[in-house]
C-alpha cells in the first residue's frame, strides 16, 4: 500500500492524480478463514484491525451485507467523549478516546479527529446533581472533566441562551478532550489498513445462516456461498438479534430507530459540541458549516432505518429555546439508523453459548466514540479468550444483576 | 407516523397520542423462580425483524393499554386487540399469516 503523505499529494498533483491506488481490495470470499467478522461497521473493522495489529491474526474476512460503513457508523452525529459514570465504561470509552487521538497517524488515514471539547448542559436541579457526581466519578477514574458555571458556558458557547424560561442552563459537564471525528473516514481508514494486512473486506454479501457442529461454530452461509471459519465475531448492531437467532441463542437487545438531521451550512458559530439531555437534543457544527443535530430514539421496535417525524420536531423545538438562532436555520437532510438497545444502556462484548462465536453489540445510541477501544478489547477477547476491557460487558450480567447502569447517567447516551 | 386503532374507545390514534410499552404477552417471573426466569422476564425480548406483538397505551386518549401486531420490517399494522388476552386472537393471526404464511406465535411454535 502506498502511504498517504504530503509528498504523495505533491507527486500526484504533478501527474494529474493518476497514481492514487484503490484504498482496499474487493476480493471474492475464500473457502475458509481463521476468523470471520460479520458487519463492516466501525466496530467490526476495528476488531479485525486489532486482531491483525496486536495478535498477528490476519487470515480474516469482514463480511458486510451492504457497503462498509453504511450502517450506524455512517449515520451517526460523531460525538466522542469518555465522561461516563461507571468504571468499566470509563475504561473502554477512555481507551477509545486515547486511540482516537493518534488514529490518523496509526492508520495513515485522516479521520479528522477534532478534540474541540464537549459540554453536557445541566438544565434541571436533578441534572446539576447528576453531572457534579459524574465529575467526581471521572476524577476517581482519571478522566479529566470539570463542572462549568452558566457564565463560563456563555463564554464557551456565545450562541447559547442561558436563561430560557422552561429550561435555564444551570451549568455543565465539560470534557475538553471530547469532540468529533469524520465517521466515514474511521470506517474507511480501518478498512484500508485491514485490506493492507491481507484481510478480505467483502461487501454486498449478506450472512444468511450460521453453521455449528457439536456446540461449536464451523462456518456461515452467505449470499456469496458458504464460508468456513474457526471463530466468528458478530458485530452487526441493530441486526444482532437476527444473527444470534441464526446461531440459536438470544440476547437482551431491542432494535429501535434513532434519527439525526443537518442544517444548511452557515459561518462558524460554535466550536464545541453541546448536548442537552433533558430536552433530548444535541448539536455540533461540521467542518462544512452544517449544524449537526441529533435527538432521542423512537419508542418502538423498528428495522426500517426511518423514524417518526414528530421526534425531529420535538428535538428542534427543544433546541430553539436554548439556541434561538436555530429557528432561522433551514434543515437540509434527515435520516435514521437502527440502534441496538440493552437494558442498562451499556454494550455487550462477550463469549456466547456457542463455542467460537463472540458478540459485540448493544452500543445503542452511543457507540461511535467507542470504536477503537471496542475493537481493541474485542480483538483481545477473540484472540485470548479474555480481555480486562470487556470482562464486565459479559452478556450474562443481566442474569446476575451486575448491570453497568449508564441509563441513570444520561437520559440519552450519545 | 404510526396510526393505531384503540380497541377500547375506537379512536384511530396517531403515534403522538400513544405510548409504546414493548413486547406483549410477557409472563411475569415471581418469588422462587430461577435467575434465568427473571432474566427472561426482565430483559429478554422478542426483537424480530418481522412480526412483533406489542403493548401500547392510549396515553393522551382513553388511557387504556391495548395490544398490537405490527411488522418491524415494513411498519405494516396487522391489527390491534384488547389487553385482556393471553394470546393473539384468531383474526389477528389470520391477518398475519396472510402476509407471512406459516407464521406462528413463539409460545405456539
Ligand atoms: C442517528 C444516530 C446518531 C448517533 N450519534 C452518535 C454519536 O454522536 N456518538 C456516538 O458515539 N454514537 C452515536 N451513534 C451510535 C453509533 O452510530 C453506533 O453505536 C455505532 O456506529 C455502531 O457501530 P457498529 O459497527 O456496531 O454498527 P454498524 O455501523 O451499524 O455496522 C453493522 C454492520 O453490519 C451489517 N450487517 C447487518 N446484518 C448483516 C448480515 N446479516 N450480514 C452481513 N452484514 C450485516 C450492516 O449492514 C452494518 O453495516 C448514533 C447512531 C445513530 C443512528
Ligand atoms: Zn382509547
Tab-separated table of C-alpha atoms and ligand atoms in Angstrom, chain A residues 37-45 63-81 84 93 100 179-180 183 202 205-209 221-222 235-240 242-243 246 256-261 273 275 282 293-295 305 335-340 360-371 374 413-414, chain B residues 49, ligand 1:
chain	number	residue	atom	x	y	z
A	37	UNK	CA	-16.261	-10.813	11.396
A	38	UNK	CA	-19.861	-10.139	10.356
A	39	UNK	CA	-20.550	-6.441	9.867
A	40	UNK	CA	-18.179	-3.893	8.356
A	41	UNK	CA	-19.185	-1.046	10.590
A	42	UNK	CA	-16.615	0.715	12.745
A	43	UNK	CA	-16.689	-1.909	15.495
A	44	UNK	CA	-16.303	-4.883	13.132
A	45	UNK	CA	-13.491	-3.268	11.181
A	63	UNK	CA	-18.459	-9.701	5.699
A	64	UNK	CA	-20.850	-6.844	5.014
A	65	UNK	CA	-24.335	-7.098	3.525
A	66	UNK	CA	-24.377	-3.525	2.238
A	67	UNK	CA	-21.435	-1.204	1.851
A	68	UNK	CA	-18.806	-0.744	4.531
A	69	UNK	CA	-19.683	1.969	6.994
A	70	UNK	CA	-23.251	2.085	5.649
A	71	UNK	CA	-24.871	1.148	8.961
A	72	UNK	CA	-24.886	3.296	12.055
A	73	UNK	CA	-21.208	4.101	11.610
A	74	UNK	CA	-22.068	6.247	8.586
A	75	UNK	CA	-25.253	7.641	10.127
A	76	UNK	CA	-24.205	8.989	13.485
A	77	UNK	CA	-23.543	12.502	14.735
A	78	UNK	CA	-19.899	11.619	15.551
A	79	UNK	CA	-19.770	12.792	19.137
A	80	UNK	CA	-16.748	11.475	21.020
A	81	UNK	CA	-16.448	11.650	24.802
A	84	UNK	CA	-19.277	8.126	31.697
A	93	UNK	CA	-14.518	4.758	26.336
A	100	UNK	CA	-8.691	8.300	18.560
A	179	UNK	CA	-15.069	16.256	20.240
A	180	UNK	CA	-15.888	14.730	16.886
A	183	UNK	CA	-17.388	8.895	10.688
A	202	UNK	CA	-16.298	-8.497	1.392
A	205	UNK	CA	-22.564	-10.220	0.936
A	206	UNK	CA	-25.291	-10.975	3.445
A	207	UNK	CA	-24.847	-13.613	6.109
A	208	UNK	CA	-27.958	-15.824	5.971
A	209	UNK	CA	-27.028	-18.660	8.310
A	221	UNK	CA	-23.862	-19.248	4.836
A	222	UNK	CA	-23.852	-16.102	2.760
A	235	UNK	CA	-20.728	-7.082	15.101
A	236	UNK	CA	-23.973	-6.076	13.428
A	237	UNK	CA	-25.573	-3.500	15.772
A	238	UNK	CA	-29.324	-3.334	15.046
A	239	UNK	CA	-29.319	-6.789	13.424
A	240	UNK	CA	-27.742	-8.600	16.374
A	242	UNK	CA	-31.306	-11.703	13.790
A	243	UNK	CA	-27.737	-13.046	13.704
A	246	UNK	CA	-29.256	-17.942	13.237
A	256	UNK	CA	-35.157	0.966	17.522
A	257	UNK	CA	-34.664	3.886	15.164
A	258	UNK	CA	-32.550	6.899	16.083
A	259	UNK	CA	-32.602	9.934	13.846
A	260	UNK	CA	-30.393	12.896	13.086
A	261	UNK	CA	-30.530	15.925	10.822
A	273	UNK	CA	-20.138	20.027	20.966
A	275	UNK	CA	-25.564	18.138	24.443
A	282	UNK	CA	-27.517	17.869	20.849
A	293	UNK	CA	-28.374	17.765	15.266
A	294	UNK	CA	-29.438	14.582	16.972
A	295	UNK	CA	-32.302	13.715	19.229
A	305	UNK	CA	-33.953	2.979	9.159
A	335	UNK	CA	-32.022	10.171	8.306
A	336	UNK	CA	-32.252	7.246	10.702
A	337	UNK	CA	-30.240	4.282	11.878
A	338	UNK	CA	-31.292	1.154	13.750
A	339	UNK	CA	-29.661	1.094	17.151
A	340	UNK	CA	-29.332	-1.913	19.445
A	360	UNK	CA	-20.025	-7.139	20.139
A	361	UNK	CA	-23.275	-5.185	20.227
A	362	UNK	CA	-25.584	-3.080	22.323
A	363	UNK	CA	-23.735	0.179	21.644
A	364	UNK	CA	-27.133	1.668	21.035
A	365	UNK	CA	-27.151	5.404	20.571
A	366	UNK	CA	-23.535	5.989	21.547
A	367	UNK	CA	-21.022	3.600	20.054
A	368	UNK	CA	-19.183	5.719	17.505
A	369	UNK	CA	-16.986	7.191	20.206
A	370	UNK	CA	-16.079	3.697	21.372
A	371	UNK	CA	-14.960	2.190	18.073
A	374	UNK	CA	-14.172	-1.682	21.473
A	413	UNK	CA	-26.370	8.316	25.907
A	414	UNK	CA	-24.582	9.585	22.805
B	49	UNK	CA	-37.271	-8.283	12.025
C	1	LIG	C1	-28.662	8.958	14.209
C	1	LIG	C2	-27.583	8.366	15.059
C	1	LIG	C3	-26.746	9.205	15.796
C	1	LIG	C4	-25.726	8.687	16.584
C	1	LIG	N1	-24.892	9.551	17.218
C	1	LIG	C5	-23.811	9.075	17.885
C	1	LIG	C6	-22.861	9.974	18.438
C	1	LIG	O1	-22.984	11.196	18.321
C	1	LIG	N2	-21.797	9.463	19.109
C	1	LIG	C7	-21.628	8.116	19.246
C	1	LIG	O2	-20.659	7.716	19.875
C	1	LIG	N3	-22.506	7.235	18.704
C	1	LIG	C8	-23.578	7.678	18.020
C	1	LIG	N4	-24.476	6.806	17.457
C	1	LIG	C9	-24.294	5.361	17.654
C	1	LIG	C10	-23.259	4.782	16.704
C	1	LIG	O3	-23.551	5.179	15.394
C	1	LIG	C11	-23.263	3.255	16.780
C	1	LIG	O4	-23.201	2.807	18.114
C	1	LIG	C12	-22.053	2.675	16.047
C	1	LIG	O5	-21.858	3.288	14.810
C	1	LIG	C13	-22.243	1.190	15.873
C	1	LIG	O6	-21.234	0.691	15.049
C	1	LIG	P1	-21.261	-0.805	14.608
C	1	LIG	O7	-20.031	-1.060	13.830
C	1	LIG	O8	-21.530	-1.651	15.797
C	1	LIG	O9	-22.586	-0.932	13.727
C	1	LIG	P2	-22.907	-0.520	12.210
C	1	LIG	O10	-22.085	0.608	11.759
C	1	LIG	O11	-24.375	-0.414	12.098
C	1	LIG	O12	-22.380	-1.794	11.418
C	1	LIG	C14	-23.038	-3.025	11.423
C	1	LIG	C15	-22.967	-3.575	10.025
C	1	LIG	O13	-23.467	-4.902	9.994
C	1	LIG	C16	-24.057	-5.124	8.765
C	1	LIG	N5	-24.928	-6.281	8.818
C	1	LIG	C17	-26.109	-6.432	9.491
C	1	LIG	N6	-26.640	-7.658	9.273
C	1	LIG	C18	-25.768	-8.313	8.448
C	1	LIG	C19	-25.771	-9.609	7.866
C	1	LIG	N7	-26.769	-10.493	8.066
C	1	LIG	N8	-24.735	-9.950	7.063
C	1	LIG	C20	-23.710	-9.070	6.827
C	1	LIG	N9	-23.666	-7.832	7.360
C	1	LIG	C21	-24.694	-7.448	8.165
C	1	LIG	C22	-24.803	-3.819	8.491
C	1	LIG	O14	-25.073	-3.652	7.121
C	1	LIG	C23	-23.826	-2.778	9.045
C	1	LIG	O15	-23.003	-2.219	8.061
C	1	LIG	C24	-25.532	7.284	16.668
C	1	LIG	C25	-26.366	6.428	15.938
C	1	LIG	C26	-27.376	6.956	15.126
C	1	LIG	C27	-28.240	6.015	14.332
